[in-house]
Structures are given as structure tokens and as C-alpha cells.
Amino acid sequence: MAQILAPTTQCQMRITKNSLTASPMTTKTWSSLLLKQKKSGNTKSLSKFRVYALQSENSTINRLENLLNLDVTPYTDKIIAEYIWIGGSGIDLRSKSRTISRPVEHPSELPKWNYDGSSTGQAPGEDSEVILYPQAIFKDPFRGGNNILVICDTYTPAGEPIPTNKRARAAEIFSNQKVINEVPWYGIEQEYTLMQTNVQWPLGWPVGGYPGPQGPYYCGVGADKSFGRDISDAHYKACLYAGINISGTNGEVMPGQWEYQVGPSVGIEAGDHIWCSRYLLERITEQVGVVLTLDPKPIEGDWNGAGCHTNYSTKSMREEGGFEVIKKAILNLSLRHKEHISAYGEGNERRLTGKHETASIDTFSWGVANRGCSIRVGRDTEKQGKGYLEDRRPASNMDPYVVTSLLAESTILWEPTLEAEALAAQKLALKV
């Protein structure tokens, strides 16, 4: 992961007036990805009718682009707010749009809304209304102007969080004064795989076949090594425009697989930023006709899986003597290994095999600079005696609200018995 130094000073839950003056990413940015093949055909061999049809198609697309890029700001104070929420599977994203009478700077200025939960697997048909509570706002890179993306969580009409609302529980943990005092930082490495439409096979792979073995693809350059760079770059810029605290991106070990990093983020904003970044990635891949998957092991065999390594530190870990606090946190994490594994993503057992830079799902381990462990500590942290730890167990489809809050709960709020602590310390060769 790219080195993380300090969290952004910008308040991640707000949009300042000055930030709204940035230039939007227009539809032409996305169409450069979409239209390359359409514009590069051998038109000399086409009939006049075919040439006319192609010109007509491009003309229609251009007219549509003009409307999509239309700036309505000079004509109205109204804006479009895209309300985004997590669907019934716990990993799928849903969204719908509404008009707001004026630009806003904070989610508290937005109205609650509702949707049909029976169509998302979140409510029965006879009592289907689910209420959306706006929680965080980001600039909309697709519509530009003062338009916004709104991250929401979900409640019953009585105000109770529905079962798939993991943000509510995370907010409780992050509002605990002990956790607030420790100012938990998170740097999350989101891996994902790009798939060809209809065939469900990675981008750049021969359909039904395999590319050469892993080795040249990680951070690789060239048409035979890098597949989907335009999507990765478009997503990078969209995140920056939106106000997401993205810190880097790179091609991954398996061809067609990429990673981006978000952070450092403080507390609940880590989950908000990851979910919004996933939404942007879904929208971009939708526009270019590529399928996004967060499956932790999309291709079986001698291929790397996809994780969501989570770098974590508290104020005490970052201060002098912090390495001792890190070791105590590792001890606590070892004692709650099963609880964490059960919350770290569906299908993770196919990824955490002890191979391909993973630890076994059944065994907790830690080490310095060891990417085959459950928890990795960096050389700089060991040398300086303070810093952060990396939890390498979360799968790419993990819920960041669950993972971040569970790390805080296990290392700040939860205390093991002295007997359990002593046995775990002996087993892990940890002197705490």
C-alpha cells in the first residue's frame, strides 16, 4: 500500500462552497473509453448505408452527451442528489435521484427518503417501506455542478436500523468516548477484478483460456500486461473530484485485477469513503460495459485472490512506546480471531488458504514484514517503535463499517481475562 502519513484536514462529511467550483468530469471522459472500438472500424469496406448508419449512431451519442453535460446552474438553484444505499445482499449498491431546492453543504440539510424494501430483499411486501437517512455527501463527478452523491443508511419507519444497516452499529462504537480519544486511523486497500461482459472471465484473458502465469502483471506496463488501466485512472480522478480520500492505485498480481487505497480516514468516514468509491467504480464499469466483481477468489487455481487489507492505528500506537500497544492489540485480535473471520467477507475461505500471500483462515499469526501472516507489522514500525498494523484477513467484499468498527472494539473497548491473555501471549511469543 502507498505510505499513509496523516489524515486529510478536510472534513469528509461536508462539502465546502469552494470545493464546488472544480471542473466536472464530463461524459466525454467516459466516452473515450466507450467509443474507441466504434471509431476505429475499417469504414472503407462498408457500404454507404452502413457509413450513414454509423454516422447517425455517433450523432445520436453526441446529442446525448450534450444533454448529459448540460450545466443547469445558470438557470436554476435546484440540484440533483443521488441517494445511495446498501441492498439486501449486504454488498450490492442501490441508488435513485431526487431534486433538492438548493445546494447543500451537510447531510443534515437533506430530507429523509424512502424506497421499496421488498424489491431489494430488505422488507416484506405487506410492509415494504424502508427509510433512507442521509449520512455523508460527496460531489457528483458524473453530473458536475452543485450536484451531489449522498451515502445513506437504512431504517424502519419506527426508526430502528434494519438488519443490513451495519453503519448504525459502527457509529455507536465510534461515538464511544474511549474510541474518540484514540482517534483511530484506517487505510483500506480495496482490490477488485474486472470481468468481460456475459462470459464472466477476467478482462484481458482469452475467453475459456488462461494468460501466462503470474509475475509480469503486478504494477505492469504494456498491452500484454495491463488490462483496464483507463477504468482505474477514470475511477482515480472521479474519487478525487468527489472528495474521497483516495491515496493511490496500482495493477495487481492477477491480470485484470486492480487495487486502490483510501485513507487515512478517521472513524466512521473510512466506511463512507469506501462505499462511495465502490459506487463510483460500479458506475464507471457500467458505462464502459465491463463487469466489476469483489469476489475474494474469482478464479480458482494458481491465481491470487482479492482482499481488502486494512491498515489500522490508534493515537497510542502512533506515539512513543506505541509498539507495545500494537503488540497488545495483536494479542486481543488473536483471541477474537473467529469473530473477525466471520465478519470479514463471504467466500473468504477460498482466499485464505495459506498460499498466494495469505495466512490460513484457521490459524492466527503475526509477523514483521511477513505477507503470509494474519497481521503484518512494517519494518519502519518495528524500527521506530511506533506506527500501525495491517490486518490482511478482510476479503475484497467485506463491509468496511463492520471491519473498521470491529477493529476498534477489539483493540480499544474489549478486555480479555488475564489467564486468556497470558496463554495467547505465550502462544504468539509476544512479550506484552
Coordinates of C-alpha atoms in Angstrom, one line a residue:
M1 CA 0.0 0.0 0.0
A2 CA 1.1 3.6 -0.6
Q3 CA 2.6 5.1 2.5
I4 CA 0.0 6.9 4.6
L5 CA 1.2 9.8 6.6
A6 CA -1.8 11.7 8.1
P7 CA -5.5 12.0 7.5
T8 CA -6.9 14.8 5.3
T9 CA -7.6 18.1 7.1
Q10 CA -10.8 18.5 5.0
C11 CA -13.9 17.5 6.8
Q12 CA -15.0 14.4 4.9
M13 CA -18.7 14.7 5.8
R14 CA -19.1 18.2 4.4
I15 CA -18.8 19.9 1.0
T16 CA -17.4 23.4 1.2
K17 CA -18.5 26.2 -1.1
N18 CA -15.1 26.5 -2.7
S19 CA -14.9 22.8 -3.5
L20 CA -18.0 23.0 -5.7
T21 CA -16.2 25.2 -8.3
A22 CA -14.0 22.4 -9.6
S23 CA -14.5 21.3 -13.2
P24 CA -16.7 18.2 -13.5
M25 CA -15.6 15.1 -15.2
T26 CA -17.7 15.2 -18.3
T27 CA -19.3 12.4 -20.2
K28 CA -16.6 12.8 -22.9
T29 CA -14.1 11.4 -20.4
W30 CA -16.1 8.2 -20.1
S31 CA -16.9 8.1 -23.9
S32 CA -13.2 8.0 -24.7
L33 CA -13.3 4.5 -23.2
L34 CA -16.6 3.6 -24.7
L35 CA -16.2 4.7 -28.3
K36 CA -12.7 3.7 -29.2
Q37 CA -13.8 0.5 -30.9
K38 CA -16.7 2.2 -32.6
K39 CA -14.5 4.9 -34.1
S40 CA -11.7 2.6 -35.2
G41 CA -13.5 0.3 -37.6
N42 CA -12.4 -0.1 -41.3
T43 CA -15.1 2.2 -42.8
K44 CA -13.7 1.8 -46.3
S45 CA -15.1 -1.7 -46.6
L46 CA -18.6 -0.6 -45.5
S47 CA -21.5 0.2 -47.8
K48 CA -22.8 3.8 -48.0
F49 CA -25.8 2.7 -45.9
R50 CA -23.5 1.3 -43.2
V51 CA -21.4 4.5 -43.2
Y52 CA -24.6 6.5 -42.8
A53 CA -25.8 4.3 -40.0
L54 CA -22.5 4.7 -38.2
Q55 CA -22.6 8.4 -38.6
S56 CA -26.2 8.5 -37.4
E57 CA -25.3 6.4 -34.3
N58 CA -22.4 8.7 -33.4
S59 CA -24.6 11.8 -33.9
T60 CA -27.2 10.4 -31.6
I61 CA -24.5 9.7 -29.0
N62 CA -23.1 13.2 -29.4
R63 CA -26.5 14.7 -28.9
L64 CA -27.0 12.6 -25.8
E65 CA -23.6 13.7 -24.5
N66 CA -24.6 17.3 -24.9
L67 CA -27.6 16.8 -22.7
L68 CA -25.7 14.8 -20.1
N69 CA -23.0 17.6 -19.9
L70 CA -25.6 20.4 -19.8
D71 CA -24.8 22.8 -17.0
V72 CA -28.1 23.8 -15.4
T73 CA -26.5 26.0 -12.8
P74 CA -27.2 29.4 -14.6
Y75 CA -30.9 28.5 -14.9
T76 CA -31.9 27.1 -11.5
D77 CA -30.7 26.8 -7.9
K78 CA -32.0 23.3 -7.8
I79 CA -29.6 20.4 -7.7
I80 CA -29.8 16.6 -8.2
A81 CA -29.0 14.4 -5.2
E82 CA -28.2 10.8 -5.8
Y83 CA -29.2 8.8 -2.7
I84 CA -27.1 5.7 -2.4
W85 CA -27.6 2.7 0.0
I86 CA -26.5 -0.9 0.5
G87 CA -29.0 -3.5 -0.7
G88 CA -30.2 -6.8 0.7
S89 CA -27.2 -8.9 -0.1
G90 CA -25.0 -6.6 2.1
I91 CA -22.7 -5.9 -0.8
D92 CA -24.9 -4.7 -3.7
L93 CA -25.4 -0.9 -4.1
R94 CA -28.6 0.8 -5.0
S95 CA -29.4 4.5 -5.8
K96 CA -32.0 6.8 -7.0
S97 CA -32.2 10.6 -7.7
R98 CA -34.2 13.4 -6.4
T99 CA -34.3 17.2 -6.8
I100 CA -33.2 19.4 -3.9
S101 CA -34.3 23.1 -3.9
R102 CA -30.8 24.5 -3.3
P103 CA -27.2 23.5 -2.9
V104 CA -26.3 21.9 0.5
E105 CA -23.1 21.6 2.5
H106 CA -24.1 19.0 5.1
P107 CA -26.2 15.8 5.1
S108 CA -28.4 17.3 7.9
E109 CA -29.8 19.7 5.4
L110 CA -31.2 16.9 3.3
P111 CA -34.6 15.3 3.8
K112 CA -35.1 11.6 4.6
W113 CA -36.5 9.5 1.8
N114 CA -37.9 6.0 1.4
Y115 CA -37.8 3.1 -1.1
D116 CA -39.5 -0.3 -1.7
G117 CA -37.5 -2.7 0.5
S118 CA -39.4 -5.7 -0.9
S119 CA -37.7 -5.1 -4.2
T120 CA -34.2 -5.1 -2.6
G121 CA -34.7 -8.1 -0.2
Q122 CA -34.9 -5.9 2.8
A123 CA -38.6 -5.8 3.7
P124 CA -41.8 -7.9 3.2
G125 CA -44.2 -6.8 0.5
E126 CA -47.0 -6.1 3.1
D127 CA -44.8 -3.6 5.0
S128 CA -42.2 -2.7 2.4
E129 CA -41.2 0.9 3.2
V130 CA -37.6 1.5 4.2
I131 CA -36.4 4.9 5.3
L132 CA -33.1 6.5 4.0
Y133 CA -31.2 8.7 6.4
P134 CA -28.6 10.9 4.7
Q135 CA -25.2 10.5 6.4
A136 CA -22.4 11.7 4.1
I137 CA -22.3 13.8 0.9
F138 CA -19.8 13.9 -1.9
K139 CA -19.6 15.8 -5.1
D140 CA -21.1 14.1 -8.2
P141 CA -18.4 13.6 -10.9
F142 CA -20.9 12.3 -13.4
R143 CA -23.3 15.3 -13.3
G144 CA -20.9 18.0 -12.1
G145 CA -22.1 21.4 -10.9
N146 CA -23.6 21.5 -7.4
N147 CA -25.0 18.0 -7.7
I148 CA -24.1 15.5 -5.0
L149 CA -23.9 11.9 -4.1
V150 CA -25.5 11.0 -0.7
I151 CA -24.4 8.0 1.3
C152 CA -27.4 6.8 3.3
D153 CA -28.2 4.1 5.9
T154 CA -31.5 2.4 6.3
Y155 CA -34.2 2.2 8.9
T156 CA -37.7 1.0 9.6
P157 CA -40.5 3.7 9.7
A158 CA -40.2 3.4 13.5
G159 CA -36.6 4.5 13.4
E160 CA -34.9 1.1 14.0
P161 CA -31.9 0.1 11.9
I162 CA -32.8 -2.7 9.5
P163 CA -30.5 -5.9 9.7
T164 CA -28.4 -4.9 6.7
N165 CA -27.6 -1.5 8.2
K166 CA -24.1 -2.0 9.6
R167 CA -23.4 1.7 9.7
A168 CA -25.6 2.3 12.7
R169 CA -23.7 -0.2 15.0
A170 CA -20.4 1.2 13.7
A171 CA -21.5 4.7 14.6
E172 CA -22.2 3.6 18.1
I173 CA -18.7 2.2 18.5
F174 CA -17.0 5.2 17.0
S175 CA -19.1 7.6 19.3
N176 CA -17.7 5.8 22.4
Q177 CA -15.5 8.3 24.3
K178 CA -12.7 5.8 24.6
V179 CA -12.6 5.3 20.9
I180 CA -12.9 9.1 20.2
N181 CA -9.9 9.7 22.5
E182 CA -7.8 7.2 20.5
V183 CA -8.6 8.8 17.1
P184 CA -8.5 5.6 15.1
W185 CA -7.0 5.9 11.6
Y186 CA -7.7 3.5 8.7
G187 CA -6.0 3.0 5.4
I188 CA -8.0 0.4 3.3
E189 CA -6.6 -1.4 0.3
Q190 CA -9.6 -2.3 -2.0
E191 CA -8.8 -5.0 -4.5
Y192 CA -11.2 -5.7 -7.3
T193 CA -11.4 -7.7 -10.6
L194 CA -12.7 -6.6 -14.0
M195 CA -14.7 -9.2 -15.9
Q196 CA -15.7 -9.4 -19.5
T197 CA -19.4 -8.9 -20.1
N198 CA -21.5 -12.1 -20.5
V199 CA -18.7 -14.6 -20.2
Q200 CA -17.7 -13.8 -16.6
W201 CA -14.0 -14.2 -17.4
P202 CA -11.3 -11.6 -16.4
L203 CA -10.6 -8.7 -18.7
G204 CA -7.7 -9.3 -21.0
W205 CA -7.9 -13.1 -20.6
P206 CA -8.6 -15.3 -23.7
V207 CA -12.2 -16.5 -23.4
G208 CA -12.1 -20.0 -22.0
G209 CA -8.3 -19.9 -21.7
Y210 CA -5.6 -18.5 -19.5
P211 CA -2.9 -15.9 -19.8
G212 CA 0.7 -16.5 -18.8
P213 CA 1.5 -17.2 -15.2
Q214 CA 1.6 -14.5 -12.6
G215 CA 4.7 -12.4 -12.4
P216 CA 4.7 -9.7 -15.0
Y217 CA 1.3 -8.2 -14.2
Y218 CA 1.8 -6.6 -10.7
C219 CA 2.2 -2.8 -11.4
G220 CA 2.9 -4.0 -15.0
V221 CA 3.0 -1.7 -18.1
G222 CA 2.1 -2.7 -21.6
A223 CA -0.8 -4.0 -23.6
D224 CA 0.1 -7.6 -22.8
K225 CA 0.4 -7.0 -19.0
S226 CA -2.1 -4.2 -18.1
F227 CA -5.9 -4.7 -18.7
G228 CA -8.3 -2.0 -17.6
R229 CA -5.9 0.9 -16.8
D230 CA -8.4 3.5 -18.3
I231 CA -11.0 2.3 -15.9
S232 CA -8.6 2.6 -12.9
D233 CA -7.5 6.1 -14.0
A234 CA -11.0 7.3 -14.6
H235 CA -12.0 6.0 -11.1
Y236 CA -9.0 7.6 -9.5
K237 CA -10.0 11.0 -10.9
A238 CA -13.6 10.5 -10.1
C239 CA -12.7 9.8 -6.5
L240 CA -10.5 12.9 -6.2
Y241 CA -13.3 15.1 -7.7
A242 CA -15.9 13.6 -5.4
G243 CA -13.8 14.4 -2.3
I244 CA -13.0 10.7 -1.5
N245 CA -9.7 10.4 0.4
I246 CA -8.1 8.1 -2.2
S247 CA -4.3 7.8 -1.8
G248 CA -3.2 5.6 -4.7
T249 CA -3.8 2.8 -7.1
N250 CA -1.9 0.0 -8.9
G251 CA -2.3 -3.1 -11.0
E252 CA -2.4 -6.3 -9.0
V253 CA -0.8 -9.7 -9.2
M254 CA -3.5 -11.4 -11.2
P255 CA -4.1 -9.9 -14.6
G256 CA -7.4 -8.0 -14.8
Q257 CA -7.2 -7.3 -11.1
W258 CA -6.6 -3.8 -9.6
E259 CA -6.3 -2.1 -6.2
Y260 CA -6.8 1.4 -4.9
Q261 CA -6.2 2.7 -1.4
V262 CA -8.4 5.0 0.6
G263 CA -7.1 6.8 3.7
P264 CA -6.0 7.6 6.2
S265 CA -9.6 8.2 7.3
V266 CA -10.8 8.7 10.9
G267 CA -13.5 6.5 12.4
I268 CA -16.8 6.2 10.5
E269 CA -15.7 8.2 7.5
A270 CA -13.5 5.2 6.4
G271 CA -16.6 3.2 5.7
D272 CA -18.4 6.1 4.0
H273 CA -15.5 6.7 1.7
I274 CA -15.0 3.1 0.7
W275 CA -18.7 2.6 -0.1
C276 CA -18.8 5.8 -2.2
S277 CA -15.7 4.8 -4.0
R278 CA -17.2 1.4 -4.8
Y279 CA -20.3 3.2 -6.1
L280 CA -18.2 5.3 -8.5
L281 CA -16.4 2.1 -9.7
E282 CA -19.7 0.4 -10.3
R283 CA -20.9 3.4 -12.3
I284 CA -17.8 3.7 -14.4
T285 CA -17.6 -0.1 -15.3
E286 CA -21.4 0.2 -16.1
Q287 CA -20.7 2.9 -18.6
V288 CA -17.8 1.1 -20.4
G289 CA -19.6 -2.3 -20.4
V290 CA -17.2 -4.1 -18.0
V291 CA -18.4 -6.2 -15.0
L292 CA -17.0 -5.4 -11.6
T293 CA -16.6 -8.2 -9.1
L294 CA -15.5 -8.1 -5.5
D295 CA -15.4 -11.9 -5.2
P296 CA -12.4 -12.8 -3.0
K297 CA -11.4 -15.7 -5.3
P298 CA -12.8 -15.1 -8.8
I299 CA -10.6 -17.6 -10.5
E300 CA -9.7 -20.9 -8.8
G301 CA -6.2 -22.3 -9.1
D302 CA -2.8 -20.7 -9.0
W303 CA -4.1 -17.1 -9.1
N304 CA -4.1 -14.5 -6.3
G305 CA -7.4 -13.8 -4.6
A306 CA -8.8 -10.3 -3.9
G307 CA -8.6 -8.8 -0.4
C308 CA -9.2 -5.6 1.4
H309 CA -6.2 -5.2 3.7
T310 CA -7.0 -2.8 6.4
N311 CA -4.2 -0.7 7.9
Y312 CA -5.0 0.5 11.4
S313 CA -3.6 2.6 14.2
T314 CA -4.7 4.5 17.3
K315 CA -3.2 7.6 18.9
S316 CA -1.4 5.4 21.5
M317 CA 0.1 3.3 18.7
R318 CA 1.4 6.4 16.9
E319 CA 3.1 7.8 20.0
E320 CA 6.4 6.9 21.6
G321 CA 6.2 3.4 23.0
G322 CA 3.4 2.6 20.5
F323 CA 4.9 -0.8 19.5
E324 CA 3.9 -2.2 22.9
V325 CA 0.3 -1.0 22.3
I326 CA 0.4 -2.6 18.9
K327 CA 1.5 -6.0 20.4
K328 CA -1.3 -5.8 23.0
A329 CA -3.8 -5.1 20.1
I330 CA -2.4 -8.1 18.2
L331 CA -2.9 -10.3 21.3
N332 CA -6.5 -9.1 21.5
L333 CA -7.1 -9.8 17.8
S334 CA -5.7 -13.3 18.2
L335 CA -8.3 -14.1 21.0
R336 CA -11.1 -12.9 18.8
H337 CA -9.9 -14.4 15.5
K338 CA -13.1 -16.4 14.9
E339 CA -15.3 -13.4 15.5
H340 CA -13.3 -11.3 13.0
I341 CA -13.1 -14.1 10.3
S342 CA -16.9 -14.5 10.5
A343 CA -17.3 -10.8 9.8
Y344 CA -14.6 -10.3 7.2
G345 CA -16.5 -11.3 4.0
E346 CA -18.3 -14.1 2.2
G347 CA -16.3 -16.7 0.5
N348 CA -13.1 -15.7 2.3
E349 CA -12.3 -19.4 3.0
R350 CA -11.5 -19.8 -0.7
R351 CA -8.9 -17.0 -0.5
L352 CA -7.3 -17.5 3.0
T353 CA -5.6 -20.8 2.2
G354 CA -2.0 -20.1 3.4
K355 CA -1.0 -19.5 -0.3
H356 CA -0.8 -16.5 -2.5
E357 CA 0.3 -14.1 0.2
T358 CA -2.4 -15.2 2.7
A359 CA -2.5 -16.9 6.1
S360 CA -4.6 -19.9 6.8
I361 CA -8.2 -19.0 7.8
D362 CA -8.0 -21.4 10.7
T363 CA -4.8 -20.1 12.3
F364 CA -4.0 -16.7 13.6
S365 CA -0.4 -15.4 13.0
W366 CA 1.6 -12.2 13.0
G367 CA 5.0 -11.1 11.8
V368 CA 7.2 -8.2 10.8
A369 CA 7.2 -7.7 7.0
N370 CA 5.5 -11.1 6.5
R371 CA 2.7 -11.0 4.0
G372 CA 1.8 -14.6 4.8
C373 CA 0.5 -13.7 8.2
S374 CA -2.9 -12.6 9.5
I375 CA -1.4 -9.4 10.9
R376 CA 1.6 -7.7 9.4
V377 CA 3.8 -5.1 11.1
G378 CA 6.0 -3.0 8.9
R379 CA 9.8 -2.7 9.3
D380 CA 9.5 1.0 9.9
T381 CA 7.1 0.5 12.7
E382 CA 9.4 -2.1 14.4
K383 CA 12.4 0.2 13.9
Q384 CA 10.7 3.4 15.2
G385 CA 8.9 1.7 18.0
K386 CA 5.5 3.1 16.9
G387 CA 3.2 3.1 13.9
Y388 CA 0.4 0.9 12.7
L389 CA -0.6 -2.7 11.9
E390 CA -2.0 -4.3 8.8
D391 CA -4.9 -6.7 9.1
R392 CA -4.6 -8.9 5.9
R393 CA -7.6 -11.1 6.6
P394 CA -10.5 -9.0 5.2
A395 CA -11.9 -10.1 1.8
S396 CA -12.5 -7.7 -1.0
N397 CA -16.2 -7.9 -0.4
M398 CA -16.0 -7.1 3.3
D399 CA -18.3 -4.4 4.8
P400 CA -15.9 -1.5 5.8
Y401 CA -18.3 -0.4 8.5
V402 CA -18.1 -3.8 10.1
V403 CA -14.3 -4.3 9.8
T404 CA -13.3 -0.8 11.0
S405 CA -15.6 -0.8 14.0
L406 CA -14.7 -4.4 15.0
L407 CA -11.0 -3.5 15.0
A408 CA -11.7 -0.5 17.3
E409 CA -13.9 -2.6 19.5
S410 CA -11.4 -5.5 19.8
T411 CA -8.4 -3.3 20.5
I412 CA -9.8 -0.4 22.5
L413 CA -13.0 -1.5 24.2
W414 CA -12.7 -5.2 24.7
E415 CA -10.5 -6.7 27.5
P416 CA -9.6 -10.4 27.8
T417 CA -9.2 -12.2 31.0
L418 CA -5.7 -12.2 32.4
E419 CA -5.5 -16.0 32.0
A420 CA -6.5 -15.9 28.4
E421 CA -4.1 -13.0 27.7
A422 CA -1.2 -14.9 29.3
L423 CA -1.9 -18.1 27.2
A424 CA -2.2 -16.1 24.0
A425 CA 0.9 -14.2 24.7
Q426 CA 2.8 -17.4 25.2
K427 CA 1.4 -19.0 22.1
L428 CA 2.3 -16.0 19.9
A429 CA 5.7 -15.4 21.6
L430 CA 4.5 -11.9 22.5
K431 CA 6.0 -10.1 25.5
V432 CA 3.4 -7.6 26.5

